[in-house]
Short mmCIF file of C-alpha atoms in Angstrom, two decimals:
data_model
loop_
_atom_site.label_atom_id
_atom_site.label_comp_id
_atom_site.label_asym_id
_atom_site.label_seq_id
_atom_site.Cartn_x
_atom_site.Cartn_y
_atom_site.Cartn_z
CA MET A 114 29.46 -19.75 -7.81
CA SER A 115 26.83 -17.35 -6.25
CA ASP A 116 26.15 -13.56 -7.02
CA ILE A 117 25.50 -12.26 -3.43
CA THR A 118 24.57 -8.60 -5.19
CA ARG A 119 21.83 -10.74 -6.68
CA ASP A 120 20.37 -11.77 -3.36
CA LEU A 121 17.38 -10.80 -2.40
CA ILE A 122 16.97 -7.42 -0.42
CA PHE A 123 15.31 -6.98 2.89
CA PRO A 124 14.04 -3.67 4.62
CA THR A 125 13.70 -2.48 7.74
CA PRO A 126 10.29 -1.55 8.36
CA ILE A 127 9.40 1.79 9.32
CA PHE A 128 6.43 2.25 11.78
CA HIS A 129 4.40 5.88 11.80
CA GLY A 130 2.53 6.46 14.70
CA LYS A 131 -1.42 7.66 13.95
CA ILE A 132 -4.06 8.91 16.38
CA TRP A 133 -6.57 5.79 14.56
CA GLY A 134 -3.87 3.01 14.87
CA GLY A 135 -3.69 0.52 17.07
CA ARG A 136 -1.07 -2.52 18.38
CA LYS A 137 -1.72 -5.24 15.78
CA LEU A 138 1.29 -4.70 14.23
CA GLU A 139 2.87 -6.06 17.39
CA THR A 140 0.39 -8.38 18.36
CA GLU A 141 -0.19 -10.11 15.45
CA PHE A 142 3.00 -9.72 13.43
CA GLY A 143 5.68 -9.62 16.26
CA TYR A 144 7.01 -6.29 15.00
CA GLU A 145 8.49 -4.19 17.54
CA ILE A 146 7.16 -1.14 17.62
CA PRO A 147 7.06 2.18 19.06
CA ASP A 148 4.73 2.87 22.12
CA GLY A 149 1.33 4.70 21.45
CA PRO A 150 -1.02 3.79 18.50
CA ILE A 151 0.86 2.85 15.40
CA GLY A 152 -1.24 2.88 12.29
CA GLU A 153 1.21 2.09 9.58
CA CYS A 154 4.35 -0.12 8.65
CA TRP A 155 5.92 1.42 5.78
CA ALA A 156 7.57 -2.48 4.81
CA ILE A 157 9.35 -1.96 1.27
CA SER A 158 9.69 2.19 0.55
CA ALA A 159 11.96 5.02 -0.53
CA HIS A 160 10.02 7.72 0.17
CA PRO A 161 11.40 10.58 2.36
CA ASN A 162 8.83 9.94 4.73
CA GLY A 163 10.07 6.67 5.39
CA ASP A 164 13.25 5.59 3.86
CA CYS A 165 13.89 1.71 4.73
CA VAL A 166 17.68 0.66 5.66
CA VAL A 167 18.48 -2.83 4.04
CA ALA A 168 19.38 -5.59 6.83
CA GLY A 169 21.84 -7.80 6.01
CA GLY A 170 23.51 -9.15 2.60
CA ALA A 171 25.92 -6.96 0.31
CA TRP A 172 24.10 -3.92 0.63
CA ASP A 173 23.62 -4.00 4.90
CA GLY A 174 22.77 -0.42 6.04
CA LYS A 175 22.15 1.32 2.99
CA HIS A 176 18.73 3.00 2.50
CA LEU A 177 16.47 2.02 -0.61
CA SER A 178 16.74 5.40 -2.04
CA GLU A 179 20.67 4.99 -2.00
CA LEU A 180 20.20 1.60 -3.97
CA TRP A 181 17.99 3.54 -6.46
CA ASP A 182 20.36 6.34 -6.96
CA GLU A 183 23.54 4.32 -7.08
CA HIS A 184 22.86 1.08 -8.58
CA ARG A 185 20.11 1.22 -10.63
CA GLU A 186 21.16 -2.30 -12.34
CA LEU A 187 19.17 -3.64 -9.12
CA PHE A 188 16.23 -2.53 -10.43
CA GLY A 189 16.71 -3.74 -14.40
CA ASP A 190 17.80 0.02 -15.14
CA VAL A 191 14.32 1.74 -15.08
CA GLU A 192 14.17 5.21 -15.42
CA GLY A 193 12.50 7.48 -12.98
CA ASP A 194 13.95 10.34 -10.01
CA ARG A 195 12.71 8.22 -7.39
CA PHE A 196 11.95 4.36 -6.04
CA PRO A 197 7.92 4.14 -7.72
CA LEU A 198 6.12 2.02 -5.31
CA LEU A 199 5.17 1.99 -1.62
CA VAL A 200 4.36 -1.27 0.49
CA LYS A 201 2.24 -0.72 3.66
CA ILE A 202 0.37 -2.43 6.04
CA ILE A 203 -2.26 -0.57 8.27
CA ASP A 204 -3.84 -1.08 11.34
CA ALA A 205 -6.98 0.95 12.02
CA LYS A 206 -8.06 0.78 15.51
CA ASP A 207 -10.15 3.27 14.52
CA ASN A 208 -11.81 4.82 11.71
CA LEU A 209 -9.49 6.93 8.82
CA SER A 210 -10.51 10.16 7.66
CA VAL A 211 -12.44 9.93 4.87
CA GLN A 212 -9.99 10.93 2.16
CA VAL A 213 -9.33 11.13 -1.69
CA HIS A 214 -6.02 11.19 -3.81
CA PRO A 215 -4.84 13.09 -6.59
CA ASP A 216 -3.33 11.61 -10.04
CA ASP A 217 0.34 12.34 -11.21
CA ALA A 218 -0.37 15.68 -12.95
CA TYR A 219 -2.14 17.42 -10.00
CA ALA A 220 -0.02 16.34 -7.52
CA ALA A 221 2.90 17.58 -10.05
CA GLU A 222 1.86 20.76 -10.07
CA HIS A 223 0.13 21.46 -6.43
CA GLU A 224 2.49 19.03 -4.33
CA ASN A 225 6.13 20.18 -5.33
CA GLY A 226 6.60 17.45 -7.98
CA SER A 227 4.93 14.60 -5.93
CA LEU A 228 3.92 11.42 -7.98
CA GLY A 229 -0.05 11.03 -7.60
CA LYS A 230 -1.44 7.96 -5.82
CA ARG A 231 -2.96 5.27 -6.71
CA GLU A 232 -3.46 2.51 -4.44
CA CYS A 233 -5.10 -0.76 -3.45
CA TRP A 234 -5.89 -2.78 -0.30
CA TYR A 235 -5.80 -6.38 0.22
CA VAL A 236 -7.93 -7.27 3.38
CA LEU A 237 -5.86 -9.35 5.90
CA ALA A 238 -8.13 -9.37 8.45
CA VAL A 239 -11.58 -7.31 9.96
CA ASP A 240 -13.69 -7.61 12.65
CA PRO A 241 -17.08 -8.91 11.65
CA GLY A 242 -19.62 -6.68 10.45
CA THR A 243 -17.07 -3.92 9.60
CA LYS A 244 -17.68 -2.01 6.11
CA ILE A 245 -15.25 0.25 4.19
CA VAL A 246 -15.78 3.67 2.43
CA ILE A 247 -15.04 3.45 -1.08
CA GLY A 248 -16.89 5.77 -3.69
CA GLN A 249 -19.67 8.76 -2.66
CA ARG A 250 -22.91 9.79 -4.25
CA ALA A 251 -22.40 13.57 -5.64
CA HIS A 252 -23.02 13.94 -9.28
CA ASP A 253 -20.73 16.98 -9.79
CA ARG A 254 -18.52 19.90 -7.76
CA ALA A 255 -21.20 21.74 -6.84
CA GLU A 256 -23.41 19.23 -5.35
CA LEU A 257 -20.38 17.38 -3.18
CA ALA A 258 -19.57 20.78 -1.89
CA ALA A 259 -23.19 21.16 -0.58
CA MET A 260 -22.95 17.76 0.48
CA ILE A 261 -19.51 18.50 2.79
CA GLU A 262 -20.75 21.84 3.56
CA GLU A 263 -24.33 20.59 5.40
CA GLY A 264 -22.32 17.39 6.46
CA ARG A 265 -24.54 14.92 4.75
CA TRP A 266 -22.07 12.10 5.21
CA GLU A 267 -24.68 9.44 5.05
CA ASP A 268 -26.18 10.64 1.98
CA MET A 269 -22.67 11.24 0.35
CA LEU A 270 -20.68 7.92 1.25
CA ASN A 271 -20.94 4.51 -0.21
CA LEU A 272 -20.37 1.89 2.38
CA VAL A 273 -19.04 -1.93 1.13
CA PRO A 274 -19.06 -4.87 3.03
CA CYS A 275 -15.58 -6.10 4.24
CA ARG A 276 -14.07 -9.45 4.78
CA ALA A 277 -11.07 -10.92 4.82
CA GLY A 278 -8.90 -11.65 1.39
CA ASP A 279 -11.00 -9.08 -0.55
CA PHE A 280 -9.22 -6.64 -3.02
CA PHE A 281 -10.02 -2.76 -3.31
CA PRO A 282 -8.55 -1.13 -6.07
CA ILE A 283 -8.44 2.61 -4.79
CA GLU A 284 -7.76 4.95 -8.55
CA PRO A 285 -6.85 8.55 -7.82
CA GLY A 286 -10.37 10.83 -7.22
CA THR A 287 -11.68 7.85 -5.30
CA VAL A 288 -12.68 9.25 -1.97
CA HIS A 289 -12.35 6.28 0.73
CA ALA A 290 -11.96 5.62 4.24
CA ILE A 291 -10.81 2.32 5.94
CA GLN A 292 -13.16 1.85 8.99
CA GLY A 293 -12.08 0.82 12.59
CA GLY A 294 -10.95 -3.27 13.05
CA THR A 295 -9.47 -3.78 9.44
CA LEU A 296 -6.14 -4.40 8.82
CA ILE A 297 -4.38 -4.09 5.58
CA LEU A 298 -1.85 -4.67 3.20
CA GLU A 299 -1.39 -1.81 0.68
CA THR A 300 0.38 -1.29 -2.56
CA GLN A 301 0.82 2.05 -4.30
CA GLN A 302 2.50 4.71 -5.84
CA SER A 303 5.61 5.97 -3.71
CA SER A 304 3.37 8.79 -2.51
CA ASP A 305 2.43 10.58 0.75
CA VAL A 306 -0.15 13.14 -0.43
CA THR A 307 -3.61 12.69 0.94
CA TYR A 308 -6.81 15.12 1.03
CA ARG A 309 -8.96 14.98 4.15
CA VAL A 310 -12.66 15.32 3.13
CA TYR A 311 -13.87 14.67 6.88
CA ASP A 312 -12.32 13.59 10.01
CA TYR A 313 -14.99 12.82 12.46
CA ASP A 314 -14.45 16.23 14.19
CA ARG A 315 -11.11 14.60 15.70
CA VAL A 316 -8.23 16.70 17.45
CA GLY A 317 -4.86 15.98 16.53
CA ASP A 318 -2.10 15.56 19.56
CA ASP A 319 -1.95 19.82 19.72
CA GLY A 320 -5.54 19.56 20.67
CA LYS A 321 -6.94 21.02 17.27
CA PRO A 322 -8.62 19.77 14.64
CA ARG A 323 -6.40 18.03 12.01
CA ASP A 324 -6.43 19.91 8.61
CA LEU A 325 -9.56 19.15 6.08
CA HIS A 326 -8.35 20.17 2.37
CA ILE A 327 -12.02 20.53 0.78
CA GLN A 328 -10.75 22.56 -2.41
CA GLN A 329 -7.93 20.26 -3.20
CA SER A 330 -10.49 16.69 -2.79
CA LEU A 331 -13.43 19.05 -5.06
CA ASP A 332 -10.47 19.66 -7.70
CA VAL A 333 -9.49 15.83 -8.07
CA VAL A 334 -12.55 13.99 -6.94
CA ASP A 335 -13.75 11.84 -10.12
CA TYR A 336 -17.20 12.41 -10.31
CA GLY A 337 -18.38 9.77 -12.84
CA MET A 338 -16.51 6.76 -10.94
CA GLU A 339 -18.51 3.74 -10.11
CA ALA A 340 -18.54 2.77 -6.58
CA PRO A 341 -17.91 -0.86 -6.16
CA ALA A 342 -20.25 -3.30 -4.24
CA SER A 343 -17.85 -6.13 -3.13
CA GLY A 344 -14.38 -6.46 -2.68
CA GLU A 345 -14.63 -10.06 -3.44
CA VAL A 346 -11.55 -11.80 -5.61
CA THR A 347 -13.34 -13.07 -8.79
CA ALA A 348 -10.18 -13.67 -10.99
CA PRO A 349 -8.99 -16.89 -11.65
CA GLU A 350 -6.81 -18.92 -9.69
CA VAL A 351 -3.78 -20.36 -11.90
CA ASP A 352 -1.13 -22.55 -10.24
CA GLY A 353 -1.62 -20.75 -7.60
CA MET A 354 -1.50 -17.39 -8.86
CA THR A 355 -4.12 -14.77 -8.84
CA GLU A 356 -3.46 -11.26 -10.86
CA LEU A 357 -5.43 -8.82 -7.96
CA MET A 358 -4.72 -5.65 -10.35
CA GLU A 359 -2.95 -4.22 -13.45
CA CYS A 360 -2.69 -0.66 -13.97
CA PRO A 361 -0.68 1.96 -15.35
CA ASN A 362 1.24 2.25 -12.07
CA PHE A 363 2.00 -1.57 -10.89
CA VAL A 364 0.87 -4.94 -11.46
CA VAL A 365 -0.49 -7.13 -8.02
CA ASP A 366 -0.53 -10.63 -7.86
CA ARG A 367 -1.27 -13.05 -4.84
CA VAL A 368 0.48 -16.36 -4.68
CA ARG A 369 -0.36 -19.58 -2.40
CA VAL A 370 2.84 -21.84 -1.73
CA SER A 371 2.10 -25.40 -0.48
CA GLY A 372 5.18 -27.76 -0.42
CA GLU A 373 7.39 -26.32 -3.23
CA LYS A 374 7.16 -23.38 -6.14
CA ASN A 375 8.93 -21.71 -8.50
CA VAL A 376 7.91 -18.09 -8.88
CA GLU A 377 9.76 -16.84 -12.30
CA GLN A 378 11.29 -13.01 -11.72
CA PRO A 379 11.60 -11.60 -15.33
CA TRP A 380 10.80 -8.01 -14.07
CA PRO A 381 13.15 -5.00 -13.09
CA PHE A 382 12.36 -6.12 -9.66
CA MET A 383 9.43 -7.22 -7.74
CA CYS A 384 8.31 -6.67 -4.00
CA VAL A 385 7.05 -9.46 -2.16
CA SER A 386 5.07 -10.04 1.17
CA VAL A 387 4.27 -12.95 2.87
CA ILE A 388 0.80 -12.60 4.80
CA GLU A 389 0.50 -15.71 5.82
CA GLY A 390 2.16 -18.87 6.94
CA SER A 391 6.13 -19.44 6.79
CA GLY A 392 8.80 -21.39 4.85
CA THR A 393 11.95 -20.45 3.03
CA VAL A 394 12.91 -18.36 -0.29
CA CYS A 395 16.18 -19.07 -2.53
CA ALA A 396 17.04 -16.61 -5.89
CA ALA A 397 18.54 -19.13 -7.86
CA GLU A 398 21.48 -16.55 -8.76
CA ALA A 399 22.62 -16.09 -5.29
CA GLY A 400 21.57 -19.72 -3.88
CA VAL A 401 21.36 -18.06 -0.44
CA GLU A 402 18.00 -19.68 1.44
CA HIS A 403 16.20 -17.21 3.22
CA GLU A 404 13.90 -17.72 6.21
CA ILE A 405 10.45 -15.97 5.77
CA ALA A 406 7.01 -15.78 7.77
CA ARG A 407 4.09 -13.58 7.92
CA GLY A 408 5.10 -10.28 8.01
CA THR A 409 8.47 -10.83 6.14
CA HIS A 410 8.69 -8.55 2.93
CA PHE A 411 11.79 -8.26 0.69
CA LEU A 412 12.84 -7.02 -2.95
CA ALA A 413 13.48 -9.68 -5.46
CA PRO A 414 16.23 -7.46 -7.64
CA ALA A 415 16.62 -7.76 -11.62
CA GLY A 416 18.70 -10.57 -12.32
CA CYS A 417 18.29 -12.75 -8.95
CA GLY A 418 16.59 -15.56 -11.22
CA THR A 419 13.50 -17.86 -10.43
CA LEU A 420 12.67 -17.56 -6.92
CA THR A 421 12.17 -20.83 -5.31
CA PHE A 422 9.78 -21.08 -2.22
CA ALA A 423 8.96 -23.93 -0.23
CA GLY A 424 6.23 -24.07 2.58
CA ASP A 425 3.05 -22.99 3.51
CA MET A 426 2.08 -19.79 2.48
CA THR A 427 0.42 -16.91 0.80
CA LEU A 428 1.97 -13.92 -0.68
CA VAL A 429 1.18 -10.68 -2.10
CA THR A 430 3.51 -9.23 -4.86
CA SER A 431 3.91 -6.28 -6.76
CA ARG A 432 5.91 -4.96 -9.73
CA LEU A 433 6.04 -2.45 -12.34
CA PRO A 434 3.57 -3.01 -15.55
#
């Protein structure tokens, strides 16, 4: 007998307009998005700035934050005052600002108890020749402050080649910027704290330059960070699975499905994003088959049992460590 409360949970994505955004979330994924430049799809989120509503199933119409607060058994009864992860697709038609994120301690003290923002990027598509900003070359706060004051961006910023299939961990304190022509899947802590270092002298919708956060940036930059030279995935692929990142906040894997594949789900929960192809998925304890395709995102709750995928597709999964 099926247990529908252990079935997969499908959040409805939330879309955010950004001055650097485009329309690829519509043209590449088929999402129904608002008019104008749309930069972000918050695909799995319980953050106050984008709290997804569940579509279908036992929890239809519930916000993800409600499930976290009222049905913690779906998440393995893990502790915490908020759902800890946020999964996005970012469509950068133009360059994002050069920015940096704080760690948990700094964010808790200076951003009303927010989590910090550790994140990572899986590159879905990119225009030929596009690079990505990861890291900066200043050795200390004083040197970075001088570079910013003097606008020495070419001296300061580390640019890395960027290709589809690349993967980039972005630790708190890392200066970074996605460049125009890039489409990525981002897995991050559930935080919306961003400190802008440089914004190409652009103006926002109000006609004024967008706020910069120079002092906060100088506070949180990791001056000892070694910038990567490449985003090439070198981890081994074993039975179609590749571990992309393990850190204190999450584990991210890539899963390739060709035919039928079983994926164990012994964790408190698992977030799943289909980034290529299509097929079906069924959680053993619910016994309900769902059609999925590129752009589908879902949560596999605690106790749902083994996930059986059928089709030809590539997934990115994330979970707690």
